[in-house]
Coordinates of C-alpha atoms and ligand atoms in Angstrom, one line a residue:
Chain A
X37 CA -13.6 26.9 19.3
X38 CA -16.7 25.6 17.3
X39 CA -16.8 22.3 15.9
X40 CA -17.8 23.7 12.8
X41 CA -14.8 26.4 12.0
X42 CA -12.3 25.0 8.9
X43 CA -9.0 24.5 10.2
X44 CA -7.4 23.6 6.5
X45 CA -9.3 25.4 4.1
X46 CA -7.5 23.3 1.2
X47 CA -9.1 20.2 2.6
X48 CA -12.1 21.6 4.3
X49 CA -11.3 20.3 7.6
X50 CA -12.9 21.1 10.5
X51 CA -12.1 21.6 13.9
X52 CA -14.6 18.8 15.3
X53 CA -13.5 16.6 13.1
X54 CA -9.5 17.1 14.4
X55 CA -10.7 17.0 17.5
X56 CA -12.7 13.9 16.8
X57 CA -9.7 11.9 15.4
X58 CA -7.3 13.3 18.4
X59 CA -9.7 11.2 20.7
X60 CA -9.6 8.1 18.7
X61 CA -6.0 8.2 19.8
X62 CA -4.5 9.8 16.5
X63 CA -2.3 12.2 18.5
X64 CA 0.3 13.3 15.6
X65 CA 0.5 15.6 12.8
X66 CA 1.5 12.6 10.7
X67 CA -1.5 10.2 11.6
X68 CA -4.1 13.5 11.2
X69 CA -2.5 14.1 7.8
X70 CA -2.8 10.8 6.6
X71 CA -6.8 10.1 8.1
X72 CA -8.7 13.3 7.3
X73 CA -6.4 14.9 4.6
X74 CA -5.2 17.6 6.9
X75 CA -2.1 19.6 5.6
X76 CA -2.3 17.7 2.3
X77 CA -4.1 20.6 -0.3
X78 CA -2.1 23.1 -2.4
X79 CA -0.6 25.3 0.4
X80 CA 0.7 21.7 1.7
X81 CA -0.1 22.7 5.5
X82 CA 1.6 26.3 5.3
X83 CA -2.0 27.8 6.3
X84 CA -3.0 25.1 8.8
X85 CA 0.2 23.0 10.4
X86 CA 0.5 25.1 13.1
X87 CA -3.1 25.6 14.0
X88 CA -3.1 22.2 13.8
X89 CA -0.3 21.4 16.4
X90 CA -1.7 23.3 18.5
X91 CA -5.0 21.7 19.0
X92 CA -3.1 18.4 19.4
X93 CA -1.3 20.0 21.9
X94 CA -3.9 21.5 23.9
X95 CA -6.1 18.3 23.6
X96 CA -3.3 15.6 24.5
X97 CA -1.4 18.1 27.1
X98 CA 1.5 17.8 25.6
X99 CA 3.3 21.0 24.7
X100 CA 3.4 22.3 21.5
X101 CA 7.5 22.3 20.7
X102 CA 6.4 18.6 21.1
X103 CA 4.1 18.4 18.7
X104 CA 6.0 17.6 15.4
X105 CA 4.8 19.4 12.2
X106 CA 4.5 16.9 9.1
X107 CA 7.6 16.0 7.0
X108 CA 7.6 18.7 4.1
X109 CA 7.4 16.8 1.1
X110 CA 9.0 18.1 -2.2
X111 CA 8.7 19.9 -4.7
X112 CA 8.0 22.9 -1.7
X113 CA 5.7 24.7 -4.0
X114 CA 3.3 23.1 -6.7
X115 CA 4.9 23.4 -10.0
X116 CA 3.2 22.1 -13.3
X117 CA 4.2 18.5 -14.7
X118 CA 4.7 20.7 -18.5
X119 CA 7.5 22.7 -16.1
X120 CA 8.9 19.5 -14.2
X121 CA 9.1 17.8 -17.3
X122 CA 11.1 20.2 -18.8
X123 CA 12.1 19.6 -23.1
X124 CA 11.6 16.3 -24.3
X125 CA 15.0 15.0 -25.5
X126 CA 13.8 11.8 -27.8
Chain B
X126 CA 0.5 -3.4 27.7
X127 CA -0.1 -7.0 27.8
X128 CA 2.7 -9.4 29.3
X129 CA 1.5 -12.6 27.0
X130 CA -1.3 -13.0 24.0
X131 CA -2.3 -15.8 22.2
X132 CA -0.8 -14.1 19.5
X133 CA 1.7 -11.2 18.7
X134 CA 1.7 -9.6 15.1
X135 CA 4.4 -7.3 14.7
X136 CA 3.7 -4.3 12.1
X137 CA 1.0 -2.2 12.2
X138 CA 0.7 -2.4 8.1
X139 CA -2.6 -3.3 6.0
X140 CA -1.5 -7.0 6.5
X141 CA -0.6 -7.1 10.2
X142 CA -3.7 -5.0 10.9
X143 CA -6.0 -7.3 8.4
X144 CA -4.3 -10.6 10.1
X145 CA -5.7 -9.2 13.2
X146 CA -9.0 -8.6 12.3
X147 CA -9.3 -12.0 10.3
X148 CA -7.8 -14.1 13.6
X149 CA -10.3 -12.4 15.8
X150 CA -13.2 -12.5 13.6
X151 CA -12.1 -16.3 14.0
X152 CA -12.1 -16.3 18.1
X153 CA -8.3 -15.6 18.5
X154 CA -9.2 -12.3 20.2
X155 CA -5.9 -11.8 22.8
X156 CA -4.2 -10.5 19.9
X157 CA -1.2 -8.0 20.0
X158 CA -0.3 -5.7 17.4
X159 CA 3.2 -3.8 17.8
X160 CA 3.7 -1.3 15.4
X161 CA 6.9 1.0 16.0
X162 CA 5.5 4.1 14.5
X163 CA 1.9 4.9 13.6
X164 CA -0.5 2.5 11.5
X165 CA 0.2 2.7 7.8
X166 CA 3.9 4.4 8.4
X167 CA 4.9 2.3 6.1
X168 CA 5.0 0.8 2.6
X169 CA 0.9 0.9 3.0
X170 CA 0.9 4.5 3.5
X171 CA 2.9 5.3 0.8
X172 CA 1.6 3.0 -1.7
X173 CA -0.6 3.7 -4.9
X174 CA -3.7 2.0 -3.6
X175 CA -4.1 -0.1 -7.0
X176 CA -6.3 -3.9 -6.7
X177 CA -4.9 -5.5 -10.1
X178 CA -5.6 -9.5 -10.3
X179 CA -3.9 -9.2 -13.9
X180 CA -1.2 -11.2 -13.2
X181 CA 1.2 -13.4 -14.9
X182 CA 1.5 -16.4 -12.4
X183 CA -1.1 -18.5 -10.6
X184 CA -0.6 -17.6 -7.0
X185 CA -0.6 -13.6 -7.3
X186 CA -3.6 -13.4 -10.0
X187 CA -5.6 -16.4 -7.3
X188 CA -4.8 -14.1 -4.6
X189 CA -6.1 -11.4 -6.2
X190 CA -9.1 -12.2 -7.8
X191 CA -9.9 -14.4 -4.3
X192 CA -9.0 -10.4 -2.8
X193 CA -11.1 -8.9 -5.0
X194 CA -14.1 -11.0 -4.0
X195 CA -13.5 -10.0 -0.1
X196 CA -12.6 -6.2 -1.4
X197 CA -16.2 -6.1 -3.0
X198 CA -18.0 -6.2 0.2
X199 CA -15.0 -5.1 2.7
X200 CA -16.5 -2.0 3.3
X201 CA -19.6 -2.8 4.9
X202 CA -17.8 -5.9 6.4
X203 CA -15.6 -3.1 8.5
X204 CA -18.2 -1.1 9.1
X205 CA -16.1 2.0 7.2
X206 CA -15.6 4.6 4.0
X207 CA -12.5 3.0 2.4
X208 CA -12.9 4.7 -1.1
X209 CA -13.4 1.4 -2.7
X210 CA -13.9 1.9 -6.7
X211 CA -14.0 -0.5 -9.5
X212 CA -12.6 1.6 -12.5
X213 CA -10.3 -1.5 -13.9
X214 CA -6.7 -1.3 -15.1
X215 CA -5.5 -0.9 -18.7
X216 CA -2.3 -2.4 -18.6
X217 CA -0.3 -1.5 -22.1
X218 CA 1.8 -3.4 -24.3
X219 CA 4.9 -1.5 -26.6
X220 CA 7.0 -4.6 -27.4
X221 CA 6.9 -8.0 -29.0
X222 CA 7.9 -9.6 -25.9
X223 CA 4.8 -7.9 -24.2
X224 CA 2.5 -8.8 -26.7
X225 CA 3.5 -12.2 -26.3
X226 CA 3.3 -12.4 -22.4
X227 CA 0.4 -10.6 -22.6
X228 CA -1.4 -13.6 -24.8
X229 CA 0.0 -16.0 -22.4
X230 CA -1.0 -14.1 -19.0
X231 CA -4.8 -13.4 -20.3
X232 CA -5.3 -17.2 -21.2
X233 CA -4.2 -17.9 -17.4
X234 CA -6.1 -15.4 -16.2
X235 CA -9.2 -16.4 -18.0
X236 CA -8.7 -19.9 -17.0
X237 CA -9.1 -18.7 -13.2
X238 CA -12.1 -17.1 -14.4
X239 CA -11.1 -13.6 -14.5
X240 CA -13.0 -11.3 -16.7
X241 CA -10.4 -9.8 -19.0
X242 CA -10.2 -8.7 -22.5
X243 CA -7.9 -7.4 -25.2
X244 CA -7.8 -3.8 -26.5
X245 CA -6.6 -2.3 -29.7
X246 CA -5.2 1.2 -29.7
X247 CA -8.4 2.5 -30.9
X248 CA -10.6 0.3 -28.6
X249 CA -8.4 2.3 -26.0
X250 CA -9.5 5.2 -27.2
X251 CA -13.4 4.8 -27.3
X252 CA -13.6 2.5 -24.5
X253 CA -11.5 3.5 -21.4
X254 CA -10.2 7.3 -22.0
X255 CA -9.8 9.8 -24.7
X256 CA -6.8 10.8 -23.4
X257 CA -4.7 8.2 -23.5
X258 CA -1.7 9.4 -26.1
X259 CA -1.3 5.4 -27.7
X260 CA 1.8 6.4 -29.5
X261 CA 3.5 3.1 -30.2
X262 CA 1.1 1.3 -27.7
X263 CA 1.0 -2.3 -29.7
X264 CA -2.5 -3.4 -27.2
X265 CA -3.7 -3.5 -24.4
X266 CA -5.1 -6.0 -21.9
X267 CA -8.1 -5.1 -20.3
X268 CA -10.0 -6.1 -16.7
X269 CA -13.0 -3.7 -15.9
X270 CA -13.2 -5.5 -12.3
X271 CA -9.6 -4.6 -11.1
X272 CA -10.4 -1.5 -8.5
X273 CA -8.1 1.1 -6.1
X274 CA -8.7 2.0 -2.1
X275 CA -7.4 4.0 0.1
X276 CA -4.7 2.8 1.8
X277 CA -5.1 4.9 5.1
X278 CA -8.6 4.3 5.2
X279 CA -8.1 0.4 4.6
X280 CA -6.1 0.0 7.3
X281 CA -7.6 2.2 9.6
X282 CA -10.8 0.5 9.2
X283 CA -9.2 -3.0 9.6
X284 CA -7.5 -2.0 13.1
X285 CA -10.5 -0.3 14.3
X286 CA -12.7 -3.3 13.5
X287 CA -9.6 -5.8 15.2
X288 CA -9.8 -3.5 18.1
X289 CA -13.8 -3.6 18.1
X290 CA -13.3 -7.7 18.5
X291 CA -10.9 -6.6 21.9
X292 CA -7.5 -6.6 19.6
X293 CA -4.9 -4.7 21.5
X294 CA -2.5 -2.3 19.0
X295 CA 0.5 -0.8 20.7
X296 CA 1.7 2.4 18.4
X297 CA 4.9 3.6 19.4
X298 CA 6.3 0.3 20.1
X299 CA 8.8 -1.8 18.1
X300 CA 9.8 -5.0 18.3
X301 CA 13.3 -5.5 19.1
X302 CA 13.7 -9.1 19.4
X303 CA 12.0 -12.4 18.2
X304 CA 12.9 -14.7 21.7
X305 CA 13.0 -18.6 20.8
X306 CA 13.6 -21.0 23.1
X307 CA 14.4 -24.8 22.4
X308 CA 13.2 -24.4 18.0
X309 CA 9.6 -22.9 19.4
X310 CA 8.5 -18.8 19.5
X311 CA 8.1 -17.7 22.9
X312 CA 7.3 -14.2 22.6
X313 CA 8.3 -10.8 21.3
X314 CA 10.8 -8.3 23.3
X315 CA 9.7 -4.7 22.7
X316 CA 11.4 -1.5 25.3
X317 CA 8.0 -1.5 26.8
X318 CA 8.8 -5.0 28.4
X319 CA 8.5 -8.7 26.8
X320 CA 5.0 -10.2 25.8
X321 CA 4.9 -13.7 26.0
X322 CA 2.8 -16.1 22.6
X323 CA 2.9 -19.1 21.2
X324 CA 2.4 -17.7 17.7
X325 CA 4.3 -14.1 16.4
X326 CA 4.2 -12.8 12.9
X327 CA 6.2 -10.9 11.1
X328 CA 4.6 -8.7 8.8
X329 CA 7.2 -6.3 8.9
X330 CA 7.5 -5.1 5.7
X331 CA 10.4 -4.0 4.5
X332 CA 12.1 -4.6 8.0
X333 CA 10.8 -8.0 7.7
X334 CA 14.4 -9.1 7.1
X335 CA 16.6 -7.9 10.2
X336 CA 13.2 -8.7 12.2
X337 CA 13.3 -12.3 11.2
X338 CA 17.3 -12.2 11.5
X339 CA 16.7 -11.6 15.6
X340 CA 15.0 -15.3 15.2
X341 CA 18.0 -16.6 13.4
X342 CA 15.9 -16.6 10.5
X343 CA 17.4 -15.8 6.9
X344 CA 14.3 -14.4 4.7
X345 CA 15.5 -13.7 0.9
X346 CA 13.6 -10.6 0.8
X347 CA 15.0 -7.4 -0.8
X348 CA 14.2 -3.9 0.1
X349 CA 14.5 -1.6 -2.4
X350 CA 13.6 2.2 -2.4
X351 CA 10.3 3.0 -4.8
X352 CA 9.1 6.5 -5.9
X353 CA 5.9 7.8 -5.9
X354 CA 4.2 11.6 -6.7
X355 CA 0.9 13.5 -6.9
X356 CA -0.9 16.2 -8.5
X357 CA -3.4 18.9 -7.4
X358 CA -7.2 17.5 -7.5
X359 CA -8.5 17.9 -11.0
X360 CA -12.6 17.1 -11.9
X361 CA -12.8 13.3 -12.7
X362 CA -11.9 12.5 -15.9
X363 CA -10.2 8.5 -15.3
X364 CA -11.5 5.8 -13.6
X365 CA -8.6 2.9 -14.6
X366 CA -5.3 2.5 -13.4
X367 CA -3.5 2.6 -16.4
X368 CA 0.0 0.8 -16.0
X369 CA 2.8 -0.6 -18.3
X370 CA 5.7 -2.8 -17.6
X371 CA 7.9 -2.1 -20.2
X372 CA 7.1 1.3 -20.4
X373 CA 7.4 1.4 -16.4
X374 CA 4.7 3.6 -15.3
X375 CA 1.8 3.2 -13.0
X376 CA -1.1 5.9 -12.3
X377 CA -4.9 6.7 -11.5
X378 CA -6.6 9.3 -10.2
X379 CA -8.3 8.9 -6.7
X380 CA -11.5 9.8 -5.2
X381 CA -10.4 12.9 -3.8
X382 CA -9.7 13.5 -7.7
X383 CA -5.2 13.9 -7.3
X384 CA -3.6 11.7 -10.1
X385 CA -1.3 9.4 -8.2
X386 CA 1.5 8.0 -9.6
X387 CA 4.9 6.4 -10.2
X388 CA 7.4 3.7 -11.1
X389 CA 10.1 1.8 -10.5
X390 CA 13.3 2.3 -10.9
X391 CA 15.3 -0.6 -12.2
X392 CA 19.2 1.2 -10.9
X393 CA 17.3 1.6 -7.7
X394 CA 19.9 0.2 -4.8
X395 CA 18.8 -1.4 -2.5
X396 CA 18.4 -0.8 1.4
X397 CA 16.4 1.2 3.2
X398 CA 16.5 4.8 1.9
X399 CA 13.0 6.2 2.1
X400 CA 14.3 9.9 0.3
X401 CA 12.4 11.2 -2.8
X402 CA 14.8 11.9 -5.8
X403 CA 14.7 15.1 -8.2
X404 CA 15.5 12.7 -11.0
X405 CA 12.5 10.4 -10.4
X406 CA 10.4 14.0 -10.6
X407 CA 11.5 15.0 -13.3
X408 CA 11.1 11.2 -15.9
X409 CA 8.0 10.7 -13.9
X410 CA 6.2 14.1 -14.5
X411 CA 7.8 13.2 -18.6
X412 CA 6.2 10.0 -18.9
X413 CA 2.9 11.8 -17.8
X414 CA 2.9 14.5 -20.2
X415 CA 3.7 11.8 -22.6
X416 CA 0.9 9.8 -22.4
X417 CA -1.8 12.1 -21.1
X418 CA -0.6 15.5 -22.8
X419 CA -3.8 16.9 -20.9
X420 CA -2.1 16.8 -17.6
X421 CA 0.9 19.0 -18.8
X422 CA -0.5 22.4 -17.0
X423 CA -1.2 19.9 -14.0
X424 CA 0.7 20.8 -10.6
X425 CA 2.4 18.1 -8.6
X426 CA 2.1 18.8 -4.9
X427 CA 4.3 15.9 -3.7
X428 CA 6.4 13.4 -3.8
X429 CA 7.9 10.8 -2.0
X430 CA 9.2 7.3 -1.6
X431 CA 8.5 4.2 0.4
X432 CA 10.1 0.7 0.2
X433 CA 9.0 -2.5 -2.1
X434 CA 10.1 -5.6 -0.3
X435 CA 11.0 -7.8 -3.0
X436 CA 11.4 -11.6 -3.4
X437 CA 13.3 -13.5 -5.6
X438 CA 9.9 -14.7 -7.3
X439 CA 8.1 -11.2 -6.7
X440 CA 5.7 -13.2 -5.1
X441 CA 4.8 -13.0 -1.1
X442 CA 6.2 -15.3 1.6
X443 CA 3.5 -16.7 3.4
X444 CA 3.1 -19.0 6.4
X445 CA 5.0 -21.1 8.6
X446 CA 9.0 -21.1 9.7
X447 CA 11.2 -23.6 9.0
X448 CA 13.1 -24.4 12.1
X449 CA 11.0 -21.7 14.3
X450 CA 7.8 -23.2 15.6
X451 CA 5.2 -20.6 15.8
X452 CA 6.6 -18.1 13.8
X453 CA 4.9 -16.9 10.8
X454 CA 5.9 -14.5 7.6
X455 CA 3.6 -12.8 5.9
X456 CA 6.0 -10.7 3.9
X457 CA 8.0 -10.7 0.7
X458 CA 4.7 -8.7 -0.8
X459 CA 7.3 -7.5 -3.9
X460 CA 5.1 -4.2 -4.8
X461 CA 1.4 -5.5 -4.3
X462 CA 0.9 -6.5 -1.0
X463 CA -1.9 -3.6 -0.6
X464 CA -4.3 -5.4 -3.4
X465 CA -3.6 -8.8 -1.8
X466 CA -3.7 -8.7 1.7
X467 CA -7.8 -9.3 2.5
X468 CA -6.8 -12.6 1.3
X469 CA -3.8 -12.8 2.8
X470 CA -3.9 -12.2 6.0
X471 CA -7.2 -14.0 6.1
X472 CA -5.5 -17.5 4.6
X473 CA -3.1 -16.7 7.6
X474 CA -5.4 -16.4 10.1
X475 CA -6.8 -19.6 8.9
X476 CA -3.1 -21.3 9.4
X477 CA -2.6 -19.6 12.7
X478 CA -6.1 -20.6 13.9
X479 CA -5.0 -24.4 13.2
X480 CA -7.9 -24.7 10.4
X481 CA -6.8 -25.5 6.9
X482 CA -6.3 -22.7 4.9
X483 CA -8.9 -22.7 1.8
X484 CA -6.1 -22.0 -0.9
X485 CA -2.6 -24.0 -0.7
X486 CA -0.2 -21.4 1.0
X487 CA 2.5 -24.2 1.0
X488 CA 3.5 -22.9 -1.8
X489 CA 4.3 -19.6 -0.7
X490 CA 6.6 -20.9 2.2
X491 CA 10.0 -19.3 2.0
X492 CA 11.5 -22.6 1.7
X493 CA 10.5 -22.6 -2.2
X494 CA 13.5 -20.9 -3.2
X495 CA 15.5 -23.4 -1.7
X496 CA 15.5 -25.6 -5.0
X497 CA 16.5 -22.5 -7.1
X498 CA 13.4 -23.4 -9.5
X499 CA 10.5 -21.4 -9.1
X500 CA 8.6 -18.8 -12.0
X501 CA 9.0 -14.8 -11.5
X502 CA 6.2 -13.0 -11.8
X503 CA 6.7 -10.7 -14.7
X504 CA 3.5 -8.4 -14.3
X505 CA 5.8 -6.1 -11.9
X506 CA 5.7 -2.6 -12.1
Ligands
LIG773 C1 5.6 3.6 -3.9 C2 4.9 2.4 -3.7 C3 3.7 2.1 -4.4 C4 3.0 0.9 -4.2 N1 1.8 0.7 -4.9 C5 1.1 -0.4 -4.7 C6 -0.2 -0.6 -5.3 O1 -0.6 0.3 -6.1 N2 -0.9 -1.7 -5.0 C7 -0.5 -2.6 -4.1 O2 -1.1 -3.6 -3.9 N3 0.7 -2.4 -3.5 C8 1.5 -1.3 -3.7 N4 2.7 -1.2 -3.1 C9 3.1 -2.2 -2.1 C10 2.4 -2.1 -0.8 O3 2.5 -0.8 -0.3 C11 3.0 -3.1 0.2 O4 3.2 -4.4 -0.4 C12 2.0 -3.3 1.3 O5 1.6 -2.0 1.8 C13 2.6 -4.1 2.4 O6 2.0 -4.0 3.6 P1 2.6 -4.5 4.9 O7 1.6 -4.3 6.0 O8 3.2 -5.8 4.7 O9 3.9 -3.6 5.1 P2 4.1 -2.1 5.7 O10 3.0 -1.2 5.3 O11 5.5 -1.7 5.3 O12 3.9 -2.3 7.2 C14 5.0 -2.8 8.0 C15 4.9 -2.0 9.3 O13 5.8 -2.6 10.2 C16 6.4 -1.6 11.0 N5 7.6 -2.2 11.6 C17 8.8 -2.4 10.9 N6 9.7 -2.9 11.8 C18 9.0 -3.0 13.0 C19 9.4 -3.5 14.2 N7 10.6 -4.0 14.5 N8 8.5 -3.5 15.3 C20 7.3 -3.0 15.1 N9 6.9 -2.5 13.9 C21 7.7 -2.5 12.8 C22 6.6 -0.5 10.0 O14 6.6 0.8 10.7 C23 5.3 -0.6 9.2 O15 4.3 0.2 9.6 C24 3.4 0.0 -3.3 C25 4.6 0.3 -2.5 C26 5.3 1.4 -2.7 C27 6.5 1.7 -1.8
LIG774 S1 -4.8 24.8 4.6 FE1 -4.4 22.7 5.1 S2 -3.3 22.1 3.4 FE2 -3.7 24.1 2.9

C-alpha cells in the first residue's frame, strides 16, 4: 500500500503514518487511537478499525483475531447535546 | 528486561513517565519504567488536559505556577508537538461563599505572583467569550496564563525523551509486588521476573493504594470514578477553560477543535469502576446547553470515565516512606495531577537523585495527615 492512502478519512490518517507509529512500538488499536487520532472522528472507527487491525497485524505478525479493536465508547452514534439534554426541568 | 536498575518507577502515567525523564536528564539513566498496560492507560489518558495554577492553597497553586514555567518551554525541551496553548481559565462564581473564597484565593495567588484578575459578568462577556450564558454568574476570577496539552502527546513525548537518555519502559508489565527486606526497598516483582533497586516509585495512580499495600504501606488515597465527554470538532470559537466549582463543570475546546468536558460527581462511590454513566450524559450535555446555548445542535461522539485519586487534603503525596527506605509516592494527585507533574516529578527526581529539592516537598509527605490538621484545597472540580 502507499504511504500516502487515508486509512481514517474522519481523522485523515494515513497509512505511513500507522505504519510509522506500529514501528515505534505502538502495536495496539488502543495506543494508535490515542497517538494519531485513529478511530476517533464521527464514524468512531466504523470505516477504519478493521483496516486498521489489520495493518497491525500484518506488520507485528500477529494474527488479526488477535488484534483487539478499540473499546466502543458511548453514546454509539453522535447525537446533539440539544437531544441528550432533553427538557430542562428548573 | 532488566534484572536490577538504579531505579524502578512503576506506572507508565504523565508522572512516572516525567520522573523518568527528569532523573535521567539528572544522570540516573538505568531507569525502569513498568507500566501494566500501555502509556497513558490511565487517569492521564482520560483526563481533560487543563494547566490551572488558580488554586486555593499554597502547595497546588506553587506547583502550578512553578509547572507552568517548565510547561512554557516543555515542548522544545522534548523535542515534540504536545498541543501546548495558553487560552487561560475563567473560573465562575454563583454563591456568596464563592465570592468570598474567591477574594481570599486571588490575594494568595497574587502574593505568589500569579497574574490573575477579577471579572464582572459583563467583563466576561467582552473579554473572554460571547457565549458564555452568565445567568446568575456573581464574577469571575480570571488567569490569562493558565494553558491545556494533550495528554497523550505529553506523555508520549516525555517517555520517548526518558528513552532517548537510555530509560528502559516495559508496557505490558505490572508490578505485582513491592519486595522489602529489613525496612529498605529491594526491588519490584513483576510476572516477567524480579528487578532488583535501591529506589521504586509508586506513581500508580489510582492503583497507588493496593500497590503501596504489597509494601505494608497504608496510603490515605481514595479512588473515585470521574466522568468525562466530547463533541464533534467545531471551528475555534474558545480558547479558556471555563470551570466552576459550585456549579460543577469543567470544559475547553482543544486543538483538534472537540469541546471536552466534564464534572464530578459528588454521590460518586468509590472504587475502581472505570464505566461511563447515561445519567452523567445526560446533566453534563444540560449544563452545556446551559451555559453555552450555541453548542445545543452540537454532537457528542463519546464519553467515558477514568479514576481521580483523591486525598484527604486534595493535595498530592509526594516523596519519601515512612518506615520503607527507598520507596517513594508520587500519587494522591486528587484531579490535577496532569497540570502539575513537570514540576512534580522533577522535585522528585531531585529527592531521588539525593540533591535538595528546590521547593519543600516535606510537606507533601503522607505523614501530614497523621496530626488530622491540614487545609483542603477547595478549588476542586
Ligand atoms: C475525567 C478526568 C479528568 C481530569 N482532568 C484533569 C485536568 O483537566 N487537568 C489535570 O491536571 N488533571 C486532570 N485529571 C487528573 C489527571 O488525569 C491525573 O491526576 C494524572 O493523569 C495522574 O497521572 P499519573 O501518572 O499519576 O496516573 P495515571 O495516569 O493513572 O498513571 C498510572 C499508571 O499506572 C499503571 N499501573 C497501575 N497499577 C500498576 C501496576 N501494579 N504495575 C504497573 N503499572 C500500573 C496504570 O495502568 C496507569 O497507566 C483528570 C482525571 C480524570 C479521571
Ligand atoms: S474513519 Fe476513522 S474514525 Fe471514522
Amino acid at each position: 500500500m502507499k504511504d500516502d492512502v487515508v486509512i481514517c478519512r474522519c481523522e485523515d490518517v494515513t497509512y505511513g503514518e500507522i505504519v510509522r507509529a506500529i514501528e515505534s512500538g505502538l502495536t495496539t488499536t488502543e495506543e494508535l487511537k490515542r497517538v494519531l487520532r485513529c478511530g476517533m472522528g464521527p464514524c468512531q472507527g466504523r470505516t477504519c478499525s478493521r483496516l486498521i487491525a489489520r495493518i497491525i497485524a500484518e506488520k507485528t505478525g500477529r494474527d488479526i483475531e488477535e488484534v483487539a479493536y478499540p473499546v466502543v465508547r458511548p453514546p454509539t452514534r453522535p447525537t446533539e447535546i440539544g437531544i441528550l439534554a432533553g427538557d430542562d426541568e428548573k | 528486561m532488566r534484572s536490577s536498575a538504579e531505579c524502578v518507577i512503576i506506572g507508565g502515567g504523565v508522572v512516572g513517565t516525567a520522573v523518568a525523564y527528569y532523573l535521567a536528564k539528572r544522570g540516573m539513566r538505568d531507569v525502569v519504567v513498568l507500566e501494566r498496560d500501555f502509556l497513558a492507560s490511565g487517569a492521564t489518558g482520560r483526563c481533560g488536559g487543563g494547566i490551572r495554577q488558580q488554586w486555593s492553597t499554597e502547595p497546588n497553586t506553587r506547583l502550578a505556577i512553578e509547572s507552568v514555567r517548565i510547561w512554557k518551554t516543555l515542548e522544545d525541551e522534548l523535542d515534540a508537538d504536545i498541543e501546548f496553548l495558553q487560552g487561560g481559565y475563567l473560573v465562575l462564581a454563583y454563591t456568596d461563599d464563592d465570592v468570598a473564597q474567591f477574594e481570599k484565593n486571588v490575594g494568595l495567588q497574587r502574593g505568589l505572583g500569579l497574574a490573575v484578575e477579577t471579572l464582572s459578568p459583563e467583563e466576561i462577556l467582552t473579554e473572554v467569550t460571547p457565549h458564555l450564558n452568565t445567568e446568575g454568574v456573581r464574577m469571575a476570577t480570571w488567569c490569562a496564563e493558565d494553558a491545556s496539552a494533550n495528554p497523550f502527546l505529553t506523555t508520549q513525548a516525555y517517555a520517548d525523551a526518558a528513552r532517548r537518555l537510555g530509560v528502559e519502559i516495559e508496557l505490558w508489565t505490572p508490578a505485582c509486588r513491592i519486595i522489602v527486606e529489613g525496612g529498605r526497598v529491594a526491588g519490584v516483582e513483576t510476572p516477567r521476573g524480579k528487578i532488583s533497586s535501591p529506589f521504586v516509585v509508586n506513581a500508580a495512580g489510582g492503583h497507588s493504594v493496593p500497590l503501596a499495600r504489597t509494601a505494608g504501606v497504608e496510603l490515605p488515597v481514595t479512588p473515585y470514578r470521574r466522568e468525562i465527554l466530547v463533541s464533534e470538532p467545531l471551528e475555534r470559537f474558545l480558547d479558556p477553560m471555563i470551570i466552576s466549582f459550585s456549579y460543577g463543570v469543567y470544559f475547553r475546546q482543544t486543538k483538534h477543535g472537540a469541546v471536552i468536558g466534564g464534572f464530578a460527581d459528588p454521590d460518586a462511590p468509590e472504587g475502581f469502576d472505570e464505566s461511563s454513566s447515561l445519567a452523567f450524559l445526560v446533566s453534563m450535555t444540560k449544563k452545556l446547553r446551559h451555559l453555552m446555548p450555541i453548542l445545543a445542535p452540537v454532537k457528542i461522539v463519546r464519553q467515558w470515565a477514568g479514576l481521580y485519586d483523591v486525598t484527604p487534603d486534595a493535595q498530592p503525596i509526594l516523596g519519601a516512606t515512612d518506615g520503607v527506605e527507598g520507596l517513594f509516592q508520587a500519587n494522591g494527585f486528587s484531579g490535577h495531577g496532569f497540570m502539575i507533574a513537570p514540576k512534580v516529578a522533577e522535585l522528585l527526581a531531585q529527592a531521588i537523585a539525593g540533591e535538595e529539592p528546590e521547593l519543600d516537598i516535606e510537606r507533601l509527605n503522607a505523614r501530614r495527615f497523621e496530626g488530622g490538621d491540614f487545609t483542603q484545597d477547595r478549588s476542586v472540580v
